[in-house]
CSV table of C-alpha atoms and ligand atoms in Angstrom, one decimal:
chain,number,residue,atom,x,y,z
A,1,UNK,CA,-14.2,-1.3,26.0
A,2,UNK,CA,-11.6,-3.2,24.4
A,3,UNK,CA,-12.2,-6.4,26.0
A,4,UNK,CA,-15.5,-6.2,23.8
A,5,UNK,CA,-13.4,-6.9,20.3
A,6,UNK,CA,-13.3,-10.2,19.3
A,7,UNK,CA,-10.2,-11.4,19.1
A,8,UNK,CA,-9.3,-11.5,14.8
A,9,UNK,CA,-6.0,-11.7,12.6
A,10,UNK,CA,-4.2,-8.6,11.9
A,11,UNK,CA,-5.3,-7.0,8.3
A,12,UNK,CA,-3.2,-6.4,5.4
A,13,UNK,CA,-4.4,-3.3,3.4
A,14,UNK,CA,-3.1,-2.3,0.2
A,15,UNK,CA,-3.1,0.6,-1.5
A,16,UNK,CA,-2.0,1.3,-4.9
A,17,UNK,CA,-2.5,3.7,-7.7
A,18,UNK,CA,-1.0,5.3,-10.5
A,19,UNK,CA,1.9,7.7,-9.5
A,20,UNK,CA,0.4,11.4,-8.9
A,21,UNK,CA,-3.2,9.8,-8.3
A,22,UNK,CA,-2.5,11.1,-4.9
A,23,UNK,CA,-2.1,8.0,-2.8
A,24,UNK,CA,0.6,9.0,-1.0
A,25,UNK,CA,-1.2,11.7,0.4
A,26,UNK,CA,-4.0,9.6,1.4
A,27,UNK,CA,-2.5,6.9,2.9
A,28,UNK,CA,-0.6,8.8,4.9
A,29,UNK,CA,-3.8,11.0,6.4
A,30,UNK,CA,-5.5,7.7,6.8
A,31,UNK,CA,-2.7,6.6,8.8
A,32,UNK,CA,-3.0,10.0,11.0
A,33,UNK,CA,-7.0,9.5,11.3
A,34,UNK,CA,-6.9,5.7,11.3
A,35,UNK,CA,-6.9,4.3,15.1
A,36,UNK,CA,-4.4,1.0,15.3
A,37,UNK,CA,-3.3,1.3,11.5
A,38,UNK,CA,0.8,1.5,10.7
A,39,UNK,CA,2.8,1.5,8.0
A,40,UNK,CA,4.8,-1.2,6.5
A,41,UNK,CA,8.1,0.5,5.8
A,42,UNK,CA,9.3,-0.8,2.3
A,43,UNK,CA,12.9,-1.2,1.5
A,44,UNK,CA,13.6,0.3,-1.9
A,45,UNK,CA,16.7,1.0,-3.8
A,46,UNK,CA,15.5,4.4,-5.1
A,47,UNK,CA,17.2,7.5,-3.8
A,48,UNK,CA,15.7,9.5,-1.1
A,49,UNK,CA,13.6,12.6,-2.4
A,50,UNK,CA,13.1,16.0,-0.6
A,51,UNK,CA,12.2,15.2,3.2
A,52,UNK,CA,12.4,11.7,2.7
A,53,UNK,CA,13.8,10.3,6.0
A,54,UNK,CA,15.3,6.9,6.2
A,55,UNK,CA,13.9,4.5,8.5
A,56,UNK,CA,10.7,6.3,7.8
A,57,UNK,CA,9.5,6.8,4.2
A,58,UNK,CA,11.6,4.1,3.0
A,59,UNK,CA,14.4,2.2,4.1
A,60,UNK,CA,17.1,3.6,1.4
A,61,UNK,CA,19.8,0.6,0.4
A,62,UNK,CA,22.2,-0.5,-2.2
A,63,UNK,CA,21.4,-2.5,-5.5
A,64,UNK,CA,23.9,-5.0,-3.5
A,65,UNK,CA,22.0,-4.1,-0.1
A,66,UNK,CA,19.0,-5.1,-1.6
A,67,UNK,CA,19.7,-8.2,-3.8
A,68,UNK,CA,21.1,-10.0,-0.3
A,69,UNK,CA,17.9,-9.3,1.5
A,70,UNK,CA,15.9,-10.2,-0.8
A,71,UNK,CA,18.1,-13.8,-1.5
A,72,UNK,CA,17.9,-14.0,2.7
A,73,UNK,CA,13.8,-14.4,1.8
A,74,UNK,CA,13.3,-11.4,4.0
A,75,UNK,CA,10.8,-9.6,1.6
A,76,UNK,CA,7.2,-10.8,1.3
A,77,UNK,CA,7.3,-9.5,-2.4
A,78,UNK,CA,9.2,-7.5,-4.5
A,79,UNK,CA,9.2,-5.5,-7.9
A,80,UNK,CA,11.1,-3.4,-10.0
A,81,UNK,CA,9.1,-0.2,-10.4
A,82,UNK,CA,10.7,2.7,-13.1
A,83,UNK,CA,14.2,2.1,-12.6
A,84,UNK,CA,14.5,0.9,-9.1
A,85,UNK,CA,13.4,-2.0,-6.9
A,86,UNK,CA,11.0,-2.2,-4.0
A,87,UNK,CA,10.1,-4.8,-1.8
A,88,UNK,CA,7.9,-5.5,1.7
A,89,UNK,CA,9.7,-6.7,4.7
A,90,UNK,CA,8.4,-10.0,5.8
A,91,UNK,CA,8.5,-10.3,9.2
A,92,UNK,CA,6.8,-7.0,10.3
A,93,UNK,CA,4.0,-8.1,8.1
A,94,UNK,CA,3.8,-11.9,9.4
A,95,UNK,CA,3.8,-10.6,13.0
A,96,UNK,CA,0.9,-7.9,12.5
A,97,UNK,CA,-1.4,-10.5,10.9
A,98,UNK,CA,-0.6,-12.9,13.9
A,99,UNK,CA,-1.0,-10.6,16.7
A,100,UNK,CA,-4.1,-8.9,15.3
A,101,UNK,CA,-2.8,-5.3,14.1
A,102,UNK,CA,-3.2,-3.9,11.2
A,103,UNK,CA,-0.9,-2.5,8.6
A,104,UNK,CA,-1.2,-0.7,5.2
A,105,UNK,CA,1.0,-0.8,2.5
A,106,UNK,CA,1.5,1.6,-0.4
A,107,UNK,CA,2.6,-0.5,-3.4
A,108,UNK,CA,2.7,-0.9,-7.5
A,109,UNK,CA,0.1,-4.1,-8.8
A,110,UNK,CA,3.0,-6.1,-9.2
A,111,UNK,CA,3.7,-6.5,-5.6
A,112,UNK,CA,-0.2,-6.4,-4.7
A,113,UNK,CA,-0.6,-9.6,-7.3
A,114,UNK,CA,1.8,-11.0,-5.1
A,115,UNK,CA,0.5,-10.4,-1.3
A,116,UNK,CA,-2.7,-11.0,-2.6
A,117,UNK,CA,-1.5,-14.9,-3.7
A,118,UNK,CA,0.7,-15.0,-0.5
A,119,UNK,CA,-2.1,-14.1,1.9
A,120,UNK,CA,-5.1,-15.0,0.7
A,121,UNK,CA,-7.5,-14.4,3.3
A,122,UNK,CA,-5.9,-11.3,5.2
A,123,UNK,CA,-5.7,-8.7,2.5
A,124,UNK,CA,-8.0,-6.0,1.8
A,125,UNK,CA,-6.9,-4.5,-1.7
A,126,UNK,CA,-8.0,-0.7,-3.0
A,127,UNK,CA,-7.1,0.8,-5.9
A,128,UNK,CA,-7.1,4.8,-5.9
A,129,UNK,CA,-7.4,6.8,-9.2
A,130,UNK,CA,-7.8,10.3,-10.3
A,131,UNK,CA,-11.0,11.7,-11.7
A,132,UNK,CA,-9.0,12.0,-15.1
A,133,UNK,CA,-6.2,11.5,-17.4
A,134,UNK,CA,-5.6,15.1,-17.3
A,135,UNK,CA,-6.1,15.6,-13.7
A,136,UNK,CA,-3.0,12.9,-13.1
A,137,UNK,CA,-0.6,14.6,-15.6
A,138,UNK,CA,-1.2,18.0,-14.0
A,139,UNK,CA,-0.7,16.5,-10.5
A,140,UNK,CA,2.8,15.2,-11.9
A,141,UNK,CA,3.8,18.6,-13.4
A,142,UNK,CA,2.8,20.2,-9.9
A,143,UNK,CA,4.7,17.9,-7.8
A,144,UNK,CA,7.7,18.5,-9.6
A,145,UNK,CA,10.3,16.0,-8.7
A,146,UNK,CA,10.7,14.5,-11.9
A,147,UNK,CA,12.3,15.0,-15.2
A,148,UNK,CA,10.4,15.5,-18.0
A,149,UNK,CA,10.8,11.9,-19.7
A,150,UNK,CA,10.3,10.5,-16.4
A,151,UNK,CA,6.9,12.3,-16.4
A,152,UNK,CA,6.2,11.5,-19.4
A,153,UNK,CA,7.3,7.6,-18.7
A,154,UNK,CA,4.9,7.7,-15.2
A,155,UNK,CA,2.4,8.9,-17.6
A,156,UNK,CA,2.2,5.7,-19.7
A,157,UNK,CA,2.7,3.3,-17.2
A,158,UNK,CA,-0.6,4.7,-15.6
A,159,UNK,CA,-2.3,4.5,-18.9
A,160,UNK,CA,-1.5,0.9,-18.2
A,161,UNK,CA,-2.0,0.7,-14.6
A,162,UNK,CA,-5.3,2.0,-14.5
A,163,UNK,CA,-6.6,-1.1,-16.2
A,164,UNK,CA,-5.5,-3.1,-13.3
A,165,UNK,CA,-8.6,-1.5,-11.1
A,166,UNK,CA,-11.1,-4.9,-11.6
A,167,UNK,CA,-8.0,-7.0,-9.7
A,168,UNK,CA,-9.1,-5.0,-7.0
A,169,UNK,CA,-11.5,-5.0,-3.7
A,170,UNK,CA,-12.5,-1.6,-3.5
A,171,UNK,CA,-12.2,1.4,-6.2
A,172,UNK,CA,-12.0,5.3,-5.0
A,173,UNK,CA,-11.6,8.2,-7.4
A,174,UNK,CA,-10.3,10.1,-5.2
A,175,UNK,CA,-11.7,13.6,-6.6
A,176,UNK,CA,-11.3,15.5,-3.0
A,177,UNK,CA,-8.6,14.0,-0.5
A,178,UNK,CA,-11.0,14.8,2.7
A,179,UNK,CA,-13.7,12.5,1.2
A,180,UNK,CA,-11.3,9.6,-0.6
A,181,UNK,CA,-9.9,9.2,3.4
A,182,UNK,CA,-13.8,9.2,5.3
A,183,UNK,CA,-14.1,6.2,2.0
A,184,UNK,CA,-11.1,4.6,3.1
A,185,UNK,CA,-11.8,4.5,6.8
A,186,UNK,CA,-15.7,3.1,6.2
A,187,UNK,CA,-13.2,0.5,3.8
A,188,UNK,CA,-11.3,-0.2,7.2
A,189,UNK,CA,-14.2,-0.5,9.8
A,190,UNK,CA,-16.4,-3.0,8.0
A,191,UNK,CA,-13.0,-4.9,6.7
A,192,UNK,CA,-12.3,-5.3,10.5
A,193,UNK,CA,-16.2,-6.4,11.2
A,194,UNK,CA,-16.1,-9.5,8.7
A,195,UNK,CA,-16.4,-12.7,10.5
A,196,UNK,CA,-13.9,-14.4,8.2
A,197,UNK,CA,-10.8,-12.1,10.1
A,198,UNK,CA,-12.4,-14.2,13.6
A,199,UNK,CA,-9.7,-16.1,14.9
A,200,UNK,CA,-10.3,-20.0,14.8
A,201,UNK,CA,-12.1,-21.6,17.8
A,202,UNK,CA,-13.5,-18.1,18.5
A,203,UNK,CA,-16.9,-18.4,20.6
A,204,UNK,CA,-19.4,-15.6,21.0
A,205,UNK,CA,-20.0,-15.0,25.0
A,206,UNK,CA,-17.3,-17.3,25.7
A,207,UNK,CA,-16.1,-15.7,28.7
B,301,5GP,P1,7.7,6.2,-5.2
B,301,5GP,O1,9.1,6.0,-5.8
B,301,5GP,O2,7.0,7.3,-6.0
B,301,5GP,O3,7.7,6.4,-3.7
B,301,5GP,O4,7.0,4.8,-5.5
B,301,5GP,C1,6.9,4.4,-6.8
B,301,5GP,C2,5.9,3.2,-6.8
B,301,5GP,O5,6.5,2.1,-6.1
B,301,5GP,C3,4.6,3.4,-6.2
B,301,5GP,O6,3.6,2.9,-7.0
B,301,5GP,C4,4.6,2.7,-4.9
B,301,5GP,O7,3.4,2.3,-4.4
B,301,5GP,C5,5.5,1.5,-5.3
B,301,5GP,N1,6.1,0.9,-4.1
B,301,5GP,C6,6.6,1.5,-3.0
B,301,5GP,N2,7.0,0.5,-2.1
B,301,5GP,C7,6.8,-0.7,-2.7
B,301,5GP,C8,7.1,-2.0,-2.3
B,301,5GP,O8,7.6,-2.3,-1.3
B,301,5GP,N3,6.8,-3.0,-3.2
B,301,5GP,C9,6.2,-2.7,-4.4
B,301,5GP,N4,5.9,-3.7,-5.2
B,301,5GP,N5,5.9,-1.4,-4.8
B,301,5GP,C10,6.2,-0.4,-4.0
């Protein structure tokens, strides 16, 4: 019954979380569960870890790679996060909020600050944290991909982050991954219900 959907602007959602709060793995089951949700793919200058693929996870480039895009004005935001630097493609995101799809993207506050000021009436921002402090750190330790003084630096930076929750929309504490995605999908269904996504000159029984 798709001819039943009124016809609305693509929604940007974004995620973000201290590292290890376990956003990754949320954000990618929502976008499994999720009907007409995809990915922005980010371009980072961060090596690739594990399974990582190119194209995919990330798009993997040079410090040099990354500076040009980024002068070209191809990235809708960008921020240095730990010791590398990450930014949004523009034009994926500009043609999903035109044509009405929707697209989720998995960044640090700095970039959702920016997104947020860019596109004021299309996002849709949730923050995801951990039950605790100690439940973080242990998820770090288990995931074991970093050094110990990177740990350790992740650590304080989500001391830090964590504050930023109040710039959000929505909060989940994600204490059991099965039940953080059923709150992110009732997050998506009634953000795509809101009259204010309508498209303008949209009239009910129209046609
Ligand atoms: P990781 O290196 O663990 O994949 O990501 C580190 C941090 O960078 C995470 O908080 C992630 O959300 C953030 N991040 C990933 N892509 C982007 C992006 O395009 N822009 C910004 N600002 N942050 C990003």
């Amino acid at each position: 019954m798709k001819e039943c959907v009124p016809p609305r602007r693509g929604i940007v959602f974004i995620v973000s979380a201290p590292s290890g709060a376990g956003k990754t793995t949320i954000s990618r089951a929502a976008l499994e569960r999720i009907p007409e949700l995809t990915a922005s793919v980010s371009v980072t200058t961060r090596r690739p870890r594990g399974n990582e693929v190119d194209g995919t996870d990330y798009r993997f480039v040079t410090d040099d790679e990354f500076r040009r895009i980024r002068e070209r004005g191809e990235l809708a935001e960008w921020a240095k996060v730990f010791d590398a630097s990450y930014g949004t493609p523009k034009r994926p995101l500009d043609e999903a909020i035109a044509s009405g799809r929707d697209i989720l993207l998995d960044i640090d506050i700095q970039g959702a600050r920016q997104i947020r000021k860019a596109y004021p009436s299309d996002t849709a921002t949730i923050f995801v944290l951990p039950p605790t402090f100690r439940e973080l750190e242990q998820r770090l330790r288990r995931r074991g991909t970093e050094s110990e003084a990177a740990i350790q630096g992740r650590l304080a930076r989500a001391r830090e982050e964590a504050r930023a929750y109040d710039e959000y929309d929505y909060l989940i504490i994600n204490q059991d991954v099965d039940e953080s995605i059923r709150l992110l999908l009732s997050v998506v269904t009634a953000e795509r219900l809101k009259v204010t996504r309508l498209r303008e000159g949209f009239v009910p029984w129209k046609s």
